[in-house]
Short mmCIF file of C-alpha atoms in Angstrom, two decimals:
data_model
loop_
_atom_site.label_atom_id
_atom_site.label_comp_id
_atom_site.label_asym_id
_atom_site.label_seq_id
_atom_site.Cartn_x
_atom_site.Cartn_y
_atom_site.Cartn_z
CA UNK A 215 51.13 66.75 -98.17
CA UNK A 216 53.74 64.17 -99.44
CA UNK A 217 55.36 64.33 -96.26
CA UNK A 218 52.40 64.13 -94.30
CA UNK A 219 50.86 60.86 -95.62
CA UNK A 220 54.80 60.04 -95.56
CA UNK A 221 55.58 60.58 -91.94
CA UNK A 222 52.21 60.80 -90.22
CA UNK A 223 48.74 58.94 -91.62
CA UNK A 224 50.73 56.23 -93.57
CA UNK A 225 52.52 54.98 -89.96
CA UNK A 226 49.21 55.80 -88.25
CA UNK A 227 47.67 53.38 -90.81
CA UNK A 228 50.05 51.20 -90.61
CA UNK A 229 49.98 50.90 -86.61
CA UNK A 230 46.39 50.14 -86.71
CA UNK A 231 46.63 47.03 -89.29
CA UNK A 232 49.32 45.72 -87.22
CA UNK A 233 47.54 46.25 -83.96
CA UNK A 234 45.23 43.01 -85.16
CA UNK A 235 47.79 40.82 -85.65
CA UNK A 236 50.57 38.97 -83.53
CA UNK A 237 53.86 40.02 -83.77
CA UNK A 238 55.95 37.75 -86.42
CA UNK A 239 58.83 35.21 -84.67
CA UNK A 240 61.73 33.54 -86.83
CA UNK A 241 59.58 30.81 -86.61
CA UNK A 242 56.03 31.80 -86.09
CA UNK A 243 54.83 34.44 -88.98
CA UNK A 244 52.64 37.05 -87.99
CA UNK A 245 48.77 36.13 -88.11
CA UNK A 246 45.46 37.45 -87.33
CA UNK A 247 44.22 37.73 -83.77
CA UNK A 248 41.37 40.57 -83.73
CA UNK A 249 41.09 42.38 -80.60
CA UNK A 250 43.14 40.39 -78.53
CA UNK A 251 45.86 43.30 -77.94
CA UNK A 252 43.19 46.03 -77.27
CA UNK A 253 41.79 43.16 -74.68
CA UNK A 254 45.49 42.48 -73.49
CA UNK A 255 45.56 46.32 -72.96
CA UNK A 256 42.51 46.44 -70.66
CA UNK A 257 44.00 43.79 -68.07
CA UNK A 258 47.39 45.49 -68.59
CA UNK A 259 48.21 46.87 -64.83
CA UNK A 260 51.86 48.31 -66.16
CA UNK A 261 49.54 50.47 -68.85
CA UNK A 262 47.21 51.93 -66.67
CA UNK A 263 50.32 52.59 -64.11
CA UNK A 264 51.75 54.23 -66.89
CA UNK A 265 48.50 56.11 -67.92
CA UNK A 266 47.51 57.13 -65.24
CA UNK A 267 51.25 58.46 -64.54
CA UNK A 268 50.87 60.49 -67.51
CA UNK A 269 47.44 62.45 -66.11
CA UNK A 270 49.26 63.19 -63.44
CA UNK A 271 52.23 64.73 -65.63
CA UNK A 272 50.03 66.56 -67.46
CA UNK A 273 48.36 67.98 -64.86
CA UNK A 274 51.32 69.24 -63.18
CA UNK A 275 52.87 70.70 -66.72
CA UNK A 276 50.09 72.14 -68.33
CA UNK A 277 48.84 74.61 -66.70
CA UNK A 278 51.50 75.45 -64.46
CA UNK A 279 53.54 76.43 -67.96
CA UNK A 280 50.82 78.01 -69.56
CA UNK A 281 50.34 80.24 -66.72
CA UNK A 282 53.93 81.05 -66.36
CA UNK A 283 54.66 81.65 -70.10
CA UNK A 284 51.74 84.24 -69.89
CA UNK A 285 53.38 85.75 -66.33
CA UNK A 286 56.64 85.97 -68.21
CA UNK A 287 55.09 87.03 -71.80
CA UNK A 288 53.20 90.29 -69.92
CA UNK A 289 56.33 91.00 -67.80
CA UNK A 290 58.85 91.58 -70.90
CA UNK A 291 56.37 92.68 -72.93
CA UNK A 292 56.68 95.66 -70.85
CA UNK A 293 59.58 98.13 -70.72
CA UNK A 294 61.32 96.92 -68.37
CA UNK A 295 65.57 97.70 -67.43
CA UNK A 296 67.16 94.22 -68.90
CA UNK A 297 64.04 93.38 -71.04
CA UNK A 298 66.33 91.77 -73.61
CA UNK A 299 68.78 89.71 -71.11
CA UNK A 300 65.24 88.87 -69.27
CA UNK A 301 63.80 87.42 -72.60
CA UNK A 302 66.90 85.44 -73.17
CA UNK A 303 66.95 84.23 -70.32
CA UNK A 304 63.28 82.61 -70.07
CA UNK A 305 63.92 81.46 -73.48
CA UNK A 306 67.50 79.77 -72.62
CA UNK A 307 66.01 76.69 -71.71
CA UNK A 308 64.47 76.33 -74.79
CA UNK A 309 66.92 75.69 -76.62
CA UNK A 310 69.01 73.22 -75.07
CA UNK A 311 68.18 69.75 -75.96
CA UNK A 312 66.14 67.67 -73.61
CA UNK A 313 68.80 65.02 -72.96
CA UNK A 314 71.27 68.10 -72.19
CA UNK A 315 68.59 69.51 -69.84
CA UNK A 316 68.01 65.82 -67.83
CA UNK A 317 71.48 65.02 -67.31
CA UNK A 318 71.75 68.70 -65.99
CA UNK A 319 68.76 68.25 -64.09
CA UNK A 320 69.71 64.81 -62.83
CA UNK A 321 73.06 66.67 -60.98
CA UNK A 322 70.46 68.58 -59.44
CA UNK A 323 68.87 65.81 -58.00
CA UNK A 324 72.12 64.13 -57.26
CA UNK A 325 71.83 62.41 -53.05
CA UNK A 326 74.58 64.06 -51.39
CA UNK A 327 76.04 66.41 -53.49
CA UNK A 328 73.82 67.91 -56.26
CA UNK A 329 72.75 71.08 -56.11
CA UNK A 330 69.13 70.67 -54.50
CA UNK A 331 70.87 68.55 -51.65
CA UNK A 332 73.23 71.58 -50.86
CA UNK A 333 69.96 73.97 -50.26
CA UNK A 334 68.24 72.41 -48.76
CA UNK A 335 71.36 70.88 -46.75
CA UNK A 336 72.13 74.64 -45.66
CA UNK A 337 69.09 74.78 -43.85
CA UNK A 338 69.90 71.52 -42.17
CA UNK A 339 66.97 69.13 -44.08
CA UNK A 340 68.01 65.63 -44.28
CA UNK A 341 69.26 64.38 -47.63
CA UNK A 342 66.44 62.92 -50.30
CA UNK A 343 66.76 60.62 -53.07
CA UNK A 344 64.54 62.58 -55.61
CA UNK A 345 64.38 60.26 -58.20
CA UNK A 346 65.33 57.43 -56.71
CA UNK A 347 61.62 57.46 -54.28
CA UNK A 348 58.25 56.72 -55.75
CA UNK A 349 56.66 59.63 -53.98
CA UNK A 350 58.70 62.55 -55.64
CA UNK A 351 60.16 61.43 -58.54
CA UNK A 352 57.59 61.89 -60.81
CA UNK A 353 57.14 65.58 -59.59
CA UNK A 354 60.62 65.82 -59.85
CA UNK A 355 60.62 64.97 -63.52
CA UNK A 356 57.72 67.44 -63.99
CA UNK A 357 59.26 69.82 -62.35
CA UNK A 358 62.17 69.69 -65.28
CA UNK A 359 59.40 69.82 -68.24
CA UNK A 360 57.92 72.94 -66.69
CA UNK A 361 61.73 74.55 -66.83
CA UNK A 362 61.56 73.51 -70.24
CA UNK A 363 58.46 74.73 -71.69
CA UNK A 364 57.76 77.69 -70.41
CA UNK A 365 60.56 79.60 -72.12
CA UNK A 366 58.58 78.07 -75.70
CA UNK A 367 55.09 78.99 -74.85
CA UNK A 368 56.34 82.56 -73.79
CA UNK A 369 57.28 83.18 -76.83
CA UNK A 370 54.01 82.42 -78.73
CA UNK A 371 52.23 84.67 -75.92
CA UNK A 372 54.93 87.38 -76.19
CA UNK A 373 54.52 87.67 -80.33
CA UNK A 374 50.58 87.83 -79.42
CA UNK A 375 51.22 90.32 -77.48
CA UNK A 376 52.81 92.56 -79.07
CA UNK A 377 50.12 91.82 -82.13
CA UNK A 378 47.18 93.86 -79.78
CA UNK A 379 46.97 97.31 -80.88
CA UNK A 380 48.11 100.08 -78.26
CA UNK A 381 45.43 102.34 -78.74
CA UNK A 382 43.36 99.46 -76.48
CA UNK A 383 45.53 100.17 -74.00
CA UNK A 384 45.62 103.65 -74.21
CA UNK A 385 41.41 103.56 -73.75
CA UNK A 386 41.66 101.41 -70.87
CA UNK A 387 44.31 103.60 -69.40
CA UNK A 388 41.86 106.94 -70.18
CA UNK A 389 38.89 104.52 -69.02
CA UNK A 390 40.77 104.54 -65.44
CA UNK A 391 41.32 100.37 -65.65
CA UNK A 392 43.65 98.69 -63.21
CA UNK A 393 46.36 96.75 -64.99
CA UNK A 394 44.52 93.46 -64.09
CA UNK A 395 41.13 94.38 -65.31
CA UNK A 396 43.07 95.69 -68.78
CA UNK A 397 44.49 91.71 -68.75
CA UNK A 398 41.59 90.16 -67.91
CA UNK A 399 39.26 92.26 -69.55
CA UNK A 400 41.49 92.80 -73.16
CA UNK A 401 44.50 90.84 -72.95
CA UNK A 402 43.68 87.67 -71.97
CA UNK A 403 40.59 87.03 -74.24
CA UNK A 404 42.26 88.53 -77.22
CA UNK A 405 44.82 86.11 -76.51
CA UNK A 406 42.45 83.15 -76.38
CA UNK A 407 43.41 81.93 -80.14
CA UNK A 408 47.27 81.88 -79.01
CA UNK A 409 46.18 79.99 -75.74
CA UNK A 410 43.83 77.36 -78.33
CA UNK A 411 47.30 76.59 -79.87
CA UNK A 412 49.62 76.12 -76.70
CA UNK A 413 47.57 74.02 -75.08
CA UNK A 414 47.15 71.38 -78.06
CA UNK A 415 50.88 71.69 -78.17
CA UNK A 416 51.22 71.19 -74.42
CA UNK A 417 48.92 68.19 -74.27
CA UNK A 418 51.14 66.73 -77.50
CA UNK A 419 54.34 66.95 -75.80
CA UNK A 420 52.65 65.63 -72.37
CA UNK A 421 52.47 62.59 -73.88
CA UNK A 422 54.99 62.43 -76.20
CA UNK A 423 57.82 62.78 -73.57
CA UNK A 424 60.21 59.53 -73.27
CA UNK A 425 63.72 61.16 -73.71
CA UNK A 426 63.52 62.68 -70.12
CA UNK A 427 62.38 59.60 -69.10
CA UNK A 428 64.82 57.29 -70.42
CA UNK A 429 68.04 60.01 -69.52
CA UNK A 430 67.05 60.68 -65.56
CA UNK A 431 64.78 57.52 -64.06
CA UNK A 432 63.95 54.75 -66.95
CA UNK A 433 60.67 54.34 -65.65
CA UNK A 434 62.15 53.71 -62.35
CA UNK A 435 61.69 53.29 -59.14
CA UNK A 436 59.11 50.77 -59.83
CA UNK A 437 57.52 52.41 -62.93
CA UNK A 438 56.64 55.10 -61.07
CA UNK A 439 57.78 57.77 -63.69
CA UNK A 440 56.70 55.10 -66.88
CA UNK A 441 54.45 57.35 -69.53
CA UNK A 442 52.49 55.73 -71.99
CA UNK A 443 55.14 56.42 -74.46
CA UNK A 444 58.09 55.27 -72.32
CA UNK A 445 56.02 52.10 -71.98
CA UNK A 446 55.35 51.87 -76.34
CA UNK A 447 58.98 52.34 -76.46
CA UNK A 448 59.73 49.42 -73.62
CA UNK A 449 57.45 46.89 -75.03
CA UNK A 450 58.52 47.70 -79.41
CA UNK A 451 61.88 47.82 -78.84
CA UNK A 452 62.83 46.17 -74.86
CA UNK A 453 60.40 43.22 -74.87
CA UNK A 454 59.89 43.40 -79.21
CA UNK A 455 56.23 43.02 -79.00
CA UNK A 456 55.78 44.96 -81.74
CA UNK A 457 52.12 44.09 -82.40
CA UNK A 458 51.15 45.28 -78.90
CA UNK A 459 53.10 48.40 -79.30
CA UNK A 460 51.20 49.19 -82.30
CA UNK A 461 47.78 48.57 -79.98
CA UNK A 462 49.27 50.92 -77.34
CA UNK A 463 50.16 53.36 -80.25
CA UNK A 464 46.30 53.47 -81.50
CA UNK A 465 44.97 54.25 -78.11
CA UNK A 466 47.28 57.06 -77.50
CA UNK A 467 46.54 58.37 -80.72
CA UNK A 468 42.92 57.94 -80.26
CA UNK A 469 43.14 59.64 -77.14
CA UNK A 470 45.09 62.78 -78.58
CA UNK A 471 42.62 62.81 -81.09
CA UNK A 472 39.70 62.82 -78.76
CA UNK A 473 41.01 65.66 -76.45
CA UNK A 474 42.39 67.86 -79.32
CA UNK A 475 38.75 67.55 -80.89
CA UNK A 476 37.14 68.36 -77.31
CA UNK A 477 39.73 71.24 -76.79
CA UNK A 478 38.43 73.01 -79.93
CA UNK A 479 34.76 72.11 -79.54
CA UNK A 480 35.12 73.65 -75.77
CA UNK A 481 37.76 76.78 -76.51
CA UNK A 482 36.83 77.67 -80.06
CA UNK A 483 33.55 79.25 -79.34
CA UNK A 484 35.63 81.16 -76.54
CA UNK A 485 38.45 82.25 -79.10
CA UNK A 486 38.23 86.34 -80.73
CA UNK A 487 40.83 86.81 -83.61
CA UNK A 488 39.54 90.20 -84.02
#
């Protein structure tokens, strides 16, 4: 609890005093301005670039590494030759840091030489700056987060896994169910609570992502990969606007807050721990 109030509500608290007052000069000491960076926020066009660059993140990494922790989960949860190496291997990624995994990433999507350019240079397609264009470089930086996470949110699906009892399995089997109707039917719903808890995760790290950001584009081209956090970290400690960074730092909260408390309003009634 000590670190809690610590680490978490204290700085929360702390961001949302500071987010009604101007940010203190050598000169100029901070003073009391209201709402003026919550209205500064509204006719901010970088921000809503940024925010509405984020949707678009999450919607490409959410469910597309929910759904292929679960594909992975099922398929070494079964016994399978190389079920160990295969586990390892999906989980790999994991653990490498996510400034090891950009700069490795960002020789993939090296013009000219990286490793993308020499497929799809073998089947004679011209060469493509992937980060470097506005039109693929935010995929292209999704595209590394779904490598990432996957791996993490198999495991959490492969421990609830192997937490169903196999006498379920062994009635469905008597029963004459196909192997999808056993998922749908019994795995997937009794997995429901494990599913509750990877997607607050995934939304959390959807918009908590800036060391990708900063390693491979920077926001660039044209702050076409900037995330709401990229831009709190551009205007506290780039422009030192510390005041509005605070302001920017309540809304994201605020809006974590809102969709964690609509994810368990929604999913909770859909959840079976038993």
């Amino acid at each position: 609890m000590t670190l809690l109030v610590a680490f978490t509500h204290w700085p929360a608290l702390a961001s949302l005093i500071e987010s009604f007052y101007s940010t203190a000069r050598p000169r100029r000491p901070a003073r009391f301005v209201g709402t003026a960076n919550y209205e500064q926020i509204l006719a901010d066009p970088v921000f809503w670039q940024a925010f509405s660059n984020n949707l678009l993140y999450a919607a490409g990494t959410i469910p597309v590494s929910i759904a292929l922790a679960i594909l992975m989960a099922v398929w070494v949860n079964d016994r399978i030759p190389g079920r160990t190496f295969a586990r390892v291997a999906y989980f790999t990624p994991t653990v490498l840091p996510m400034i090891a995994v950009a700069n490795i990433w960002l020789f993939f999507f090296t013009p000219g030489y990286g490793l993308l350019e020499q497929i799809t240079g073998a089947f004679g397609l011209p060469s493509h700056n992937w980060l470097g264009s506005p039109e693929t470089a935010l995929a292209a930086v999704t595209v590394v987060a779904i490598w990432k996470e996957a791996g993490f949110f198999m495991i959490f699906y492969l421990a609830a896994l192997q937490a169903i009892p196999p006498v379920l399995a062994e009635a469905a089997s008597l029963e004459g169910a196909s192997r999808w109707t056993f998922f749908r039917r019994v795995q997937f719903p009794l997995l429901m609570p494990t599913t509750l808890f990877v997607l607050i995760n995934a939304v959390i790290n959807a918009f908590r992502m800036i060391d990708q950001i900063i390693v491979m584009t920077r926001g660039g081209p044209d702050n076409a990969t900037t995330l709401v956090l990229f831009y709190i970290y551009q205007v506290g400690f780039s422009f030192w606007d510390t005041a509005y960074a605070a302001a920017l730092t309540v809304v994201l909260l605020a809006l974590l807050g809102l969709v964690a408390f609509v994810q368990y309003g929604i999913l909770e009634r859909r959840v079976h721990y038993r």
